[in-house]
Tab-separated table of C-alpha atoms and ligand atoms in Angstrom:
chain	number	residue	atom	x	y	z
A	6	MET	CA	7.433	1.917	-23.874
A	7	LYS	CA	5.068	2.018	-20.963
A	8	SER	CA	5.013	3.220	-17.401
A	9	SER	CA	2.314	2.217	-14.939
A	10	VAL	CA	1.647	2.868	-11.286
A	11	VAL	CA	-0.142	0.476	-8.922
A	12	VAL	CA	-1.737	2.193	-5.922
A	13	GLY	CA	-4.057	1.222	-3.083
A	14	LEU	CA	-7.398	3.074	-2.929
A	15	GLN	CA	-8.435	2.247	0.635
A	16	TRP	CA	-6.489	1.900	3.917
A	17	GLY	CA	-3.857	-0.450	2.498
A	18	ASP	CA	-3.814	-4.253	2.187
A	19	GLU	CA	-6.003	-4.140	-0.919
A	20	GLY	CA	-3.877	-6.873	-2.507
A	21	LYS	CA	-1.340	-4.722	-4.379
A	22	GLY	CA	1.359	-7.365	-3.859
A	23	LYS	CA	-0.577	-9.932	-5.883
A	24	VAL	CA	-1.381	-7.394	-8.621
A	25	VAL	CA	2.247	-6.244	-8.923
A	26	ASP	CA	3.549	-9.824	-9.023
A	27	GLN	CA	1.196	-10.611	-11.908
A	28	LEU	CA	1.939	-7.463	-13.874
A	29	ALA	CA	5.691	-7.571	-13.280
A	30	GLN	CA	6.449	-10.124	-15.972
A	31	ARG	CA	5.457	-7.516	-18.609
A	32	TYR	CA	7.831	-4.792	-17.302
A	33	ASP	CA	11.594	-4.297	-17.352
A	34	ALA	CA	11.913	-2.530	-14.003
A	35	ILE	CA	9.790	-2.445	-10.840
A	36	VAL	CA	10.114	0.472	-8.444
A	37	ARG	CA	9.011	1.278	-4.879
A	38	PHE	CA	8.488	5.021	-4.370
A	39	ASN	CA	6.913	5.557	-0.906
A	40	GLY	CA	6.694	4.127	2.582
A	41	GLY	CA	9.145	1.556	3.854
A	42	GLY	CA	9.105	-1.718	5.746
A	43	ASN	CA	5.661	-0.880	7.160
A	44	ALA	CA	4.270	-2.386	3.947
A	45	GLY	CA	3.454	-6.083	3.842
A	46	HIS	CA	2.881	-7.169	0.251
A	47	THR	CA	1.783	-10.790	-0.117
A	48	VAL	CA	2.405	-12.978	-3.137
A	49	VAL	CA	1.153	-16.578	-3.248
A	50	VAL	CA	2.552	-18.956	-5.880
A	51	SER	CA	1.816	-22.707	-5.824
A	52	ASN	CA	0.478	-22.405	-2.285
A	53	GLU	CA	3.744	-20.850	-1.129
A	54	LYS	CA	3.296	-17.447	0.506
A	55	LYS	CA	5.933	-14.696	0.372
A	56	VAL	CA	5.616	-11.322	2.084
A	57	PHE	CA	7.732	-8.401	0.849
A	58	HIS	CA	8.290	-5.323	2.983
A	59	VAL	CA	10.705	-2.917	1.336
A	60	LEU	CA	11.633	-4.942	-1.761
A	61	PRO	CA	9.214	-4.558	-4.679
A	62	SER	CA	6.731	-7.461	-4.909
A	63	ALA	CA	8.280	-8.475	-8.212
A	64	ALA	CA	11.162	-10.157	-6.387
A	65	LEU	CA	10.119	-13.590	-7.693
A	66	TRP	CA	10.777	-12.539	-11.291
A	67	LYS	CA	14.326	-11.957	-12.530
A	68	LYS	CA	13.770	-8.248	-13.040
A	69	LYS	CA	15.686	-5.133	-12.123
A	70	LEU	CA	14.234	-3.747	-8.885
A	71	TYR	CA	14.559	-0.203	-7.574
A	72	ILE	CA	13.924	1.539	-4.272
A	73	GLY	CA	13.373	5.252	-4.927
A	74	ALA	CA	14.425	8.164	-2.716
A	75	GLY	CA	10.884	8.584	-1.364
A	76	VAL	CA	11.260	5.321	0.560
A	77	VAL	CA	12.754	5.153	4.051
A	78	VAL	CA	14.982	2.108	4.430
A	79	ASP	CA	15.865	0.131	7.526
A	80	PRO	CA	19.225	-1.451	6.606
A	81	GLU	CA	18.762	-4.219	9.154
A	82	SER	CA	15.444	-5.439	7.779
A	83	LEU	CA	16.574	-4.864	4.176
A	84	ALA	CA	19.544	-7.188	4.883
A	85	GLN	CA	17.140	-9.800	6.202
A	86	GLU	CA	14.863	-9.526	3.180
A	87	LEU	CA	17.833	-9.737	0.803
A	88	SER	CA	19.147	-12.844	2.526
A	89	GLN	CA	15.820	-14.553	1.760
A	90	ASN	CA	15.478	-13.060	-1.735
A	91	PRO	CA	18.750	-12.704	-3.623
A	92	VAL	CA	17.582	-10.082	-6.149
A	93	ASN	CA	19.041	-7.422	-8.384
A	94	VAL	CA	18.076	-4.225	-6.549
A	95	MET	CA	19.292	-0.617	-6.510
A	96	VAL	CA	18.635	1.654	-3.531
A	97	ASP	CA	18.730	5.378	-4.238
A	98	TYR	CA	21.623	7.324	-2.689
A	99	ARG	CA	19.089	9.752	-1.217
A	100	CYS	CA	16.866	7.264	0.615
A	101	GLY	CA	16.576	8.138	4.296
A	102	LEU	CA	17.803	5.466	6.702
A	103	ILE	CA	15.815	4.283	9.691
A	104	THR	CA	18.226	4.087	12.605
A	105	PRO	CA	17.587	2.628	16.078
A	106	LEU	CA	16.608	6.190	17.109
A	107	GLU	CA	13.543	6.280	14.817
A	108	LYS	CA	12.385	2.832	15.938
A	109	TRP	CA	12.751	3.869	19.571
A	110	LEU	CA	10.897	7.144	18.903
A	111	ASP	CA	8.047	5.317	17.124
A	112	LYS	CA	7.450	3.128	20.196
A	113	ARG	CA	7.881	6.004	22.650
A	114	LEU	CA	5.438	8.278	20.799
A	115	GLU	CA	2.820	5.530	20.697
A	116	GLU	CA	3.251	4.972	24.460
A	117	LEU	CA	2.846	8.699	25.092
A	118	ARG	CA	-0.283	8.876	22.923
A	119	GLY	CA	-1.880	6.243	25.178
A	120	ALA	CA	-5.539	5.751	24.280
A	121	GLY	CA	-5.040	8.004	21.253
A	122	ALA	CA	-2.326	5.746	19.786
A	123	ILE	CA	-2.305	5.532	15.983
A	124	GLY	CA	-1.475	1.832	15.975
A	125	THR	CA	1.647	2.186	13.849
A	126	THR	CA	3.550	-0.818	12.566
A	127	GLY	CA	6.405	0.121	14.925
A	128	ARG	CA	8.921	0.219	12.077
A	129	GLY	CA	10.121	3.780	12.767
A	130	ILE	CA	8.415	5.169	9.659
A	131	GLY	CA	6.864	8.373	11.074
A	132	PRO	CA	9.984	9.479	12.981
A	133	ALA	CA	12.155	8.734	9.934
A	134	TYR	CA	10.159	11.048	7.644
A	135	ALA	CA	9.989	13.649	10.436
A	136	ASP	CA	13.732	13.489	11.055
A	137	ARG	CA	14.378	13.902	7.355
A	138	MET	CA	12.343	17.098	7.416
A	139	LEU	CA	14.380	18.162	10.459
A	140	ARG	CA	17.488	17.395	8.380
A	141	VAL	CA	18.938	15.016	10.941
A	142	LEU	CA	18.210	11.689	9.211
A	143	PRO	CA	21.216	9.980	7.625
A	144	ARG	CA	20.784	8.983	3.988
A	145	VAL	CA	22.272	6.059	2.071
A	146	LEU	CA	25.042	8.244	0.666
A	147	ASP	CA	25.954	9.634	4.087
A	148	VAL	CA	26.593	6.134	5.373
A	149	VAL	CA	28.175	4.690	2.222
A	150	TYR	CA	30.532	7.607	1.581
A	151	GLY	CA	31.033	8.474	5.249
A	152	ASN	CA	29.859	12.065	4.714
A	153	GLY	CA	29.565	11.967	8.467
A	154	HIS	CA	26.338	12.359	10.234
A	155	ASP	CA	26.103	14.170	13.499
A	156	LEU	CA	23.366	12.717	15.689
A	157	SER	CA	24.571	14.543	18.778
A	158	ILE	CA	21.928	17.234	18.377
A	159	MET	CA	19.184	14.584	18.622
A	160	ARG	CA	20.831	13.213	21.746
A	161	MET	CA	20.823	16.713	23.253
A	162	LEU	CA	17.175	17.106	22.287
A	163	ILE	CA	15.731	13.829	23.518
A	164	GLY	CA	18.403	12.161	25.670
A	165	ASP	CA	19.533	8.519	25.579
A	166	GLY	CA	17.534	5.304	25.313
A	167	TRP	CA	18.569	4.526	21.758
A	168	ASP	CA	21.942	4.206	20.098
A	169	VAL	CA	23.450	4.430	16.638
A	170	THR	CA	26.607	2.414	17.208
A	171	ASN	CA	29.623	1.913	14.975
A	172	GLU	CA	28.390	-1.650	14.545
A	173	TRP	CA	25.127	-0.320	13.093
A	174	LEU	CA	27.044	1.993	10.756
A	175	ASP	CA	29.356	-0.835	9.633
A	176	MET	CA	26.420	-3.164	9.039
A	177	SER	CA	24.569	-0.471	7.063
A	178	ARG	CA	27.618	0.297	4.946
A	179	ARG	CA	28.093	-3.425	4.206
A	180	VAL	CA	24.456	-3.853	3.155
A	181	LEU	CA	24.089	-0.632	1.169
A	182	SER	CA	27.452	-0.089	-0.564
A	183	PRO	CA	26.975	-2.771	-3.248
A	184	ILE	CA	23.442	-1.674	-4.131
A	185	ALA	CA	23.477	2.128	-3.782
A	186	GLY	CA	22.888	4.123	-6.963
A	187	ASP	CA	21.128	6.928	-8.797
A	188	VAL	CA	17.591	5.607	-9.354
A	189	PRO	CA	16.163	8.546	-11.401
A	190	GLU	CA	19.118	8.370	-13.767
A	191	SER	CA	18.690	4.588	-14.239
A	192	LEU	CA	14.930	4.894	-14.784
A	193	SER	CA	15.432	7.663	-17.299
A	194	SER	CA	17.913	5.538	-19.219
A	195	ILE	CA	15.570	2.500	-19.224
A	196	TYR	CA	12.693	4.706	-20.427
A	197	GLU	CA	14.731	6.404	-23.164
A	198	LYS	CA	15.739	2.971	-24.525
A	199	GLY	CA	12.076	1.977	-24.801
A	200	GLY	CA	11.906	-0.064	-21.589
A	201	SER	CA	8.802	-0.334	-19.445
A	202	ILE	CA	8.558	0.592	-15.786
A	203	LEU	CA	6.083	-0.470	-13.086
A	204	PHE	CA	5.822	1.654	-9.936
A	205	GLU	CA	4.519	-0.088	-6.826
A	206	GLY	CA	2.705	2.030	-4.260
A	207	ALA	CA	2.516	0.991	-0.621
A	208	GLN	CA	-0.426	1.527	1.767
A	209	GLY	CA	-3.473	3.323	0.302
A	210	ALA	CA	-4.944	6.740	-0.509
A	211	LEU	CA	-6.834	7.008	2.788
A	212	LEU	CA	-3.543	6.576	4.682
A	213	ASP	CA	-1.868	9.413	2.724
A	214	ILE	CA	-0.117	11.870	5.047
A	215	THR	CA	-1.760	14.849	3.311
A	216	TYR	CA	-5.105	13.558	2.035
A	217	GLY	CA	-5.818	10.650	4.412
A	218	THR	CA	-7.608	10.460	7.734
A	219	TYR	CA	-4.898	12.425	9.597
A	220	PRO	CA	-3.502	11.805	12.189
A	221	TYR	CA	-4.495	8.154	11.655
A	222	VAL	CA	-2.363	7.836	8.549
A	223	THR	CA	1.093	6.749	7.544
A	224	SER	CA	3.838	9.356	7.112
A	225	SER	CA	4.368	9.328	3.358
A	226	ASN	CA	2.273	10.284	0.361
A	227	THR	CA	0.595	7.211	-1.044
A	228	VAL	CA	-1.011	8.654	-4.186
A	229	ALA	CA	0.191	7.998	-7.736
A	230	SER	CA	1.604	11.473	-8.350
A	231	TYR	CA	4.162	10.889	-5.586
A	232	VAL	CA	6.070	8.832	-8.181
A	233	GLY	CA	7.401	12.213	-9.352
A	234	VAL	CA	9.110	12.874	-6.027
A	235	GLY	CA	9.544	9.380	-4.620
A	236	ALA	CA	11.158	7.880	-7.717
A	237	GLY	CA	12.316	11.047	-9.481
A	238	PHE	CA	10.347	10.005	-12.577
A	239	PRO	CA	8.327	12.598	-14.559
A	240	VAL	CA	4.635	12.297	-13.747
A	241	SER	CA	3.857	13.391	-17.331
A	242	LYS	CA	5.337	10.089	-18.560
A	243	ILE	CA	2.968	7.893	-16.556
A	244	ASP	CA	0.712	6.068	-19.008
A	245	GLU	CA	-1.714	4.431	-16.623
A	246	VAL	CA	-2.640	4.064	-12.983
A	247	ILE	CA	-3.953	0.756	-11.685
A	248	GLY	CA	-6.018	1.410	-8.576
A	249	VAL	CA	-6.528	-1.612	-6.343
A	250	ALA	CA	-9.547	-1.845	-4.032
A	251	LYS	CA	-11.153	-4.657	-2.094
A	252	LEU	CA	-14.855	-5.307	-2.665
A	253	TYR	CA	-15.188	-4.614	1.060
A	254	VAL	CA	-12.876	-2.525	3.257
A	255	THR	CA	-10.306	-3.237	5.950
A	256	ARG	CA	-8.125	-1.051	8.112
A	257	VAL	CA	-5.374	-1.898	10.624
A	258	GLY	CA	-4.799	0.553	13.431
A	259	ALA	CA	-7.025	3.329	14.776
A	260	GLY	CA	-8.991	6.047	12.973
A	261	PRO	CA	-12.348	6.785	11.342
A	262	PHE	CA	-14.021	3.931	9.465
A	263	PRO	CA	-17.644	4.851	8.585
A	264	THR	CA	-18.677	1.448	7.213
A	265	GLU	CA	-17.056	-0.709	9.900
A	266	ILE	CA	-19.031	-3.872	10.738
A	267	ALA	CA	-19.243	-5.022	14.346
A	268	GLY	CA	-19.712	-8.539	15.666
A	269	GLY	CA	-20.107	-11.956	14.085
A	270	LEU	CA	-20.242	-10.993	10.417
A	271	SER	CA	-16.959	-9.076	10.616
A	272	GLU	CA	-15.336	-12.087	12.285
A	273	LYS	CA	-16.616	-14.342	9.528
A	274	MET	CA	-15.239	-11.992	6.839
A	275	ARG	CA	-11.919	-11.580	8.698
A	276	SER	CA	-11.455	-15.310	8.925
A	277	LYS	CA	-12.596	-16.025	5.337
A	278	GLY	CA	-10.432	-13.217	3.932
A	279	GLY	CA	-7.415	-13.943	6.156
A	280	GLU	CA	-7.600	-10.349	7.370
A	281	TYR	CA	-4.581	-10.228	9.654
A	282	GLY	CA	-1.749	-7.716	9.143
A	283	SER	CA	1.018	-9.040	6.862
A	284	THR	CA	3.620	-7.040	8.817
A	285	THR	CA	2.295	-7.130	12.397
A	286	GLY	CA	-0.206	-10.027	12.434
A	287	ARG	CA	-2.855	-7.731	13.978
A	288	PRO	CA	-6.520	-8.505	13.162
A	289	ARG	CA	-7.754	-6.026	10.548
A	290	ARG	CA	-10.981	-4.106	11.147
A	291	VAL	CA	-13.557	-5.074	8.497
A	292	GLY	CA	-16.373	-3.085	6.880
A	293	TRP	CA	-18.619	-2.769	3.842
A	294	LEU	CA	-17.399	-1.247	0.603
A	295	ASP	CA	-17.430	2.536	0.983
A	296	LEU	CA	-18.043	4.100	-2.427
A	297	VAL	CA	-17.904	7.649	-1.032
A	298	ALA	CA	-14.368	6.984	0.225
A	299	LEU	CA	-13.434	5.146	-2.967
A	300	LYS	CA	-14.639	8.027	-5.159
A	301	TYR	CA	-12.455	10.397	-3.118
A	302	ALA	CA	-9.462	8.031	-3.536
A	303	VAL	CA	-10.083	7.824	-7.302
A	304	SER	CA	-10.135	11.629	-7.541
A	305	LEU	CA	-6.641	11.765	-6.000
A	306	ASN	CA	-5.091	9.222	-8.358
A	307	GLU	CA	-5.097	10.539	-11.914
A	308	PRO	CA	-8.735	9.537	-12.631
A	309	GLY	CA	-8.257	10.098	-16.364
A	310	LYS	CA	-5.614	7.365	-16.470
A	311	LEU	CA	-7.047	5.084	-13.819
A	312	ARG	CA	-8.377	1.553	-14.178
A	313	LEU	CA	-9.536	-0.542	-11.247
A	314	VAL	CA	-8.642	-3.999	-10.030
A	315	LEU	CA	-11.236	-5.150	-7.486
A	316	THR	CA	-9.989	-7.871	-5.153
A	317	LYS	CA	-11.320	-10.542	-2.825
A	318	ALA	CA	-14.615	-11.259	-4.627
A	319	ASP	CA	-14.324	-14.837	-3.311
A	320	VAL	CA	-14.634	-13.575	0.290
A	321	LEU	CA	-18.128	-12.213	-0.440
A	322	THR	CA	-19.739	-15.528	-1.397
A	323	GLY	CA	-22.168	-17.185	1.002
A	324	LEU	CA	-22.454	-14.137	3.285
A	325	GLY	CA	-26.070	-13.104	2.778
A	326	ASP	CA	-27.107	-9.663	1.535
A	327	LEU	CA	-24.180	-7.373	0.675
A	328	LYS	CA	-23.937	-3.639	1.172
A	329	ALA	CA	-22.062	-0.655	-0.218
A	330	ALA	CA	-22.180	2.896	1.147
A	331	VAL	CA	-23.364	5.347	-1.536
A	332	ALA	CA	-23.612	8.460	0.692
A	333	TYR	CA	-23.253	9.565	4.306
A	334	ASN	CA	-25.856	10.968	6.620
A	335	VAL	CA	-24.012	13.777	8.403
A	336	ASP	CA	-25.981	15.344	11.254
A	337	GLY	CA	-29.227	14.692	9.366
A	338	LYS	CA	-27.999	15.871	5.956
A	339	GLU	CA	-26.947	13.624	3.110
A	340	SER	CA	-23.405	14.030	1.808
A	341	SER	CA	-21.346	12.254	-0.808
A	342	ASN	CA	-18.077	13.916	0.142
A	343	PHE	CA	-15.516	11.883	2.089
A	344	ILE	CA	-14.179	15.046	3.712
A	345	ASP	CA	-17.243	14.852	5.997
A	346	ALA	CA	-15.800	11.689	7.557
A	347	MET	CA	-12.781	13.755	8.570
A	348	LEU	CA	-14.584	16.662	10.215
A	349	GLY	CA	-15.321	14.873	13.477
A	350	LYS	CA	-19.104	14.978	12.863
A	351	SER	CA	-21.341	11.952	13.304
A	352	VAL	CA	-21.295	10.104	9.988
A	353	LYS	CA	-23.755	7.300	9.205
A	354	PRO	CA	-23.435	5.454	5.923
A	355	VAL	CA	-26.397	5.312	3.542
A	356	TYR	CA	-26.309	1.808	2.091
A	357	GLU	CA	-27.397	0.204	-1.160
A	358	SER	CA	-28.131	-3.540	-0.715
A	359	PHE	CA	-27.162	-6.304	-3.116
A	360	ASP	CA	-28.306	-9.920	-3.444
A	361	PRO	CA	-26.132	-12.591	-1.830
A	362	ILE	CA	-23.460	-14.116	-4.060
A	363	PRO	CA	-23.702	-17.929	-4.032
A	364	GLU	CA	-20.676	-20.198	-3.530
A	365	VAL	CA	-19.025	-20.820	-6.876
A	366	ASP	CA	-16.231	-22.831	-8.494
A	367	TRP	CA	-13.795	-20.054	-9.323
A	368	GLY	CA	-11.740	-22.401	-11.519
A	369	SER	CA	-14.624	-22.622	-13.976
A	370	VAL	CA	-15.173	-18.843	-13.856
A	371	MET	CA	-11.483	-18.286	-14.629
A	372	LYS	CA	-11.828	-20.634	-17.615
A	373	GLY	CA	-15.198	-19.366	-18.819
A	374	GLY	CA	-14.540	-15.658	-18.263
A	375	TRP	CA	-16.486	-12.815	-16.642
A	376	ASP	CA	-19.749	-13.746	-18.409
A	377	VAL	CA	-20.004	-16.956	-16.351
A	378	ALA	CA	-19.272	-15.245	-13.012
A	379	PRO	CA	-22.324	-15.211	-10.690
A	380	ARG	CA	-24.790	-12.588	-11.947
A	381	GLN	CA	-25.044	-11.122	-8.421
A	382	LEU	CA	-21.287	-10.381	-8.472
A	383	ARG	CA	-21.473	-8.916	-11.973
A	384	LYS	CA	-24.305	-6.644	-10.847
A	385	PHE	CA	-22.312	-5.514	-7.801
A	386	VAL	CA	-19.241	-4.756	-9.935
A	387	ASP	CA	-21.347	-2.958	-12.586
A	388	PHE	CA	-22.782	-0.775	-9.833
A	389	VAL	CA	-19.279	0.122	-8.602
A	390	GLN	CA	-18.198	0.961	-12.132
A	391	ASP	CA	-21.233	3.172	-12.752
A	392	TYR	CA	-20.928	4.950	-9.406
A	393	LEU	CA	-17.227	5.732	-9.840
A	394	LYS	CA	-17.306	6.257	-13.620
A	395	VAL	CA	-14.050	4.336	-13.852
A	396	GLU	CA	-13.421	1.145	-15.800
A	397	VAL	CA	-12.928	-2.083	-13.850
A	398	ALA	CA	-10.196	-4.039	-15.642
A	399	GLU	CA	-10.086	-7.135	-13.507
A	400	VAL	CA	-11.643	-8.880	-10.519
A	401	SER	CA	-9.427	-10.954	-8.236
A	402	VAL	CA	-11.015	-14.162	-6.943
A	403	GLY	CA	-8.327	-15.716	-4.734
A	404	PRO	CA	-4.863	-15.143	-3.288
A	405	GLN	CA	-2.933	-17.362	-5.725
A	406	ARG	CA	-1.089	-15.907	-8.715
A	407	GLY	CA	-3.461	-16.144	-11.703
A	408	MET	CA	-6.706	-16.223	-9.684
A	409	ASN	CA	-8.390	-13.333	-11.443
A	410	VAL	CA	-10.887	-12.668	-14.204
A	411	GLU	CA	-10.525	-9.911	-16.790
A	412	LEU	CA	-13.672	-7.981	-17.605
A	413	ARG	CA	-12.997	-7.464	-21.269
B	504	GTP	P1	0.122	-2.997	1.827
B	504	GTP	O1	1.108	-2.301	0.991
B	504	GTP	O2	0.662	-3.485	3.123
B	504	GTP	O3	-1.052	-2.099	2.029
B	504	GTP	O4	-0.448	-4.453	1.247
B	504	GTP	P2	-1.060	-5.145	-0.062
B	504	GTP	O5	-2.011	-4.256	-0.746
B	504	GTP	O6	0.027	-5.694	-0.910
B	504	GTP	O7	-1.926	-6.340	0.539
B	504	GTP	P3	-1.504	-7.511	1.524
B	504	GTP	O8	-0.654	-8.474	0.791
B	504	GTP	O9	-1.031	-7.003	2.815
B	504	GTP	O10	-2.950	-8.121	1.867
B	504	GTP	C1	-3.775	-8.696	0.924
B	504	GTP	C2	-4.091	-10.129	1.382
B	504	GTP	O11	-5.130	-10.642	0.579
B	504	GTP	C3	-2.940	-11.096	1.205
B	504	GTP	O12	-3.013	-12.083	2.187
B	504	GTP	C4	-3.200	-11.691	-0.187
B	504	GTP	O13	-2.625	-12.981	-0.349
B	504	GTP	C5	-4.686	-11.777	-0.177
B	504	GTP	N1	-5.370	-11.626	-1.465
B	504	GTP	C6	-5.099	-10.818	-2.526
B	504	GTP	N2	-6.067	-10.915	-3.474
B	504	GTP	C7	-6.965	-11.795	-2.989
B	504	GTP	C8	-8.212	-12.306	-3.475
B	504	GTP	O14	-8.706	-11.942	-4.543
B	504	GTP	N3	-8.878	-13.194	-2.673
B	504	GTP	C9	-8.388	-13.608	-1.472
B	504	GTP	N4	-9.106	-14.484	-0.755
B	504	GTP	N5	-7.233	-13.146	-0.980
B	504	GTP	C10	-6.535	-12.251	-1.732
B	505	IMP	P1	3.095	3.534	10.232
B	505	IMP	O1	3.133	3.653	8.754
B	505	IMP	O2	3.826	2.332	10.762
B	505	IMP	O3	3.506	4.794	10.930
B	505	IMP	O4	1.557	3.290	10.664
B	505	IMP	C1	0.571	4.313	10.574
B	505	IMP	C2	-0.793	3.730	10.196
B	505	IMP	O5	-0.739	3.202	8.877
B	505	IMP	C3	-1.247	2.572	11.089
B	505	IMP	O6	-2.659	2.615	11.166
B	505	IMP	C4	-0.835	1.345	10.309
B	505	IMP	O7	-1.616	0.215	10.626
B	505	IMP	C5	-1.087	1.823	8.885
B	505	IMP	N1	-0.233	1.137	7.896
B	505	IMP	C6	1.071	1.396	7.638
B	505	IMP	N2	1.521	0.588	6.662
B	505	IMP	C7	0.468	-0.171	6.288
B	505	IMP	C8	0.299	-1.176	5.293
B	505	IMP	O8	1.208	-1.509	4.536
B	505	IMP	N3	-0.938	-1.734	5.185
B	505	IMP	C9	-1.972	-1.345	5.979
B	505	IMP	N4	-1.868	-0.405	6.922
B	505	IMP	C10	-0.650	0.167	7.077
B	506	MG	MG1	-0.232	-5.236	3.501
């Protein structure tokens, strides 16, 4: 009996999809608990690339998949994903539904923000969570059981420009009726029978609506403890948290990014790492590993139960000297608290430098184990481990399933 949570520790796109796909074979059920179709989780098997948005990234295994009530679901894009991936999935009765109104509002709000736009994925995520708080968002059960859902108040509030038609309702009912269910009850039953459960987080700690770089964040909680609300599963029963972080940092969309790299080197890293949004195709901003930010993210994700998977080591080879931020210089004073990056002060990273990692045949490292990995990489990873005081379980060295090296 085991329950584990995979979470991102940066601004998303750390490679959680690959990690979940690899772990999934050892679990009975895989569960999404936050976010929605804004996520783009990539899995690469035999050179074939699959991107999952609202389905858990374990869709390639014949496992039971769940979408918890903390997720907001767009029935139209779920239908599309299901048509490409015929899986066994249950969607919680209480999931909020993204209607054409929320997608319209997402675009409209971004237009109105102008130069201050957040750079959302345009999937209606923020308005959906907001409308749920306003108690106007339809849920799965409202559509499936025709509880009725009166959107006229929203029309009075914001006028026309969007429409929730009978066609949309019929389509949603068709998609959701066969797969709607009580996710907490099913998870509890699996757990009581000794089954194992893997929870898949979307986005990353620094995009958390409460603890992230607000307002440049997503609209759900992205930290491990949100499993309690988003999947209705007791947090006390979580055995371990697997925190995923890149050995450098990326971010899509606007917002603070203390270690961002400008110019040629960032382009080189973007192209080598394929750093383009899995959902929107936008180029990701690229920067050096920020250990101040990572320490903050660790502190928010059950540090006593947390082990790290560090990804994209292969992108760092052949780049010259590497850097990692170990503190910030904030208006002339040194700080090691990420909150300082959120206070609107001028923040300059204080870097530690590391020797360049030479090009290497990763196949032989995967065969020979961590001890035959380049010593420069081992030193870099040891430094991260010592700084964070958290164990690194694995280093990922390529996008393909299986391209990783365990540390012990
Ligand atoms: P979100 O939930 O959207 O935040 O995404 P994610 O964490 O699942 O990551 P996503 O799949 O969007 O982006 C990670 C990208 O890196 C994908 O293209 C992966 O195929 C790729 N990837 C994962 N691990 C590695 C690695 O170790 N090396 C390389 N080169 N690519 C990797
Ligand atoms: P939203 O979640 O679409 O509202 O977007 C809000 C912010 O979160 C934007 O900066 C997005 O680029 C970012 N974001 C949302 N989902 C993801 C993701 O899965 N990976 C990386 N960034 C994301
Ligand atoms: Mg992604």
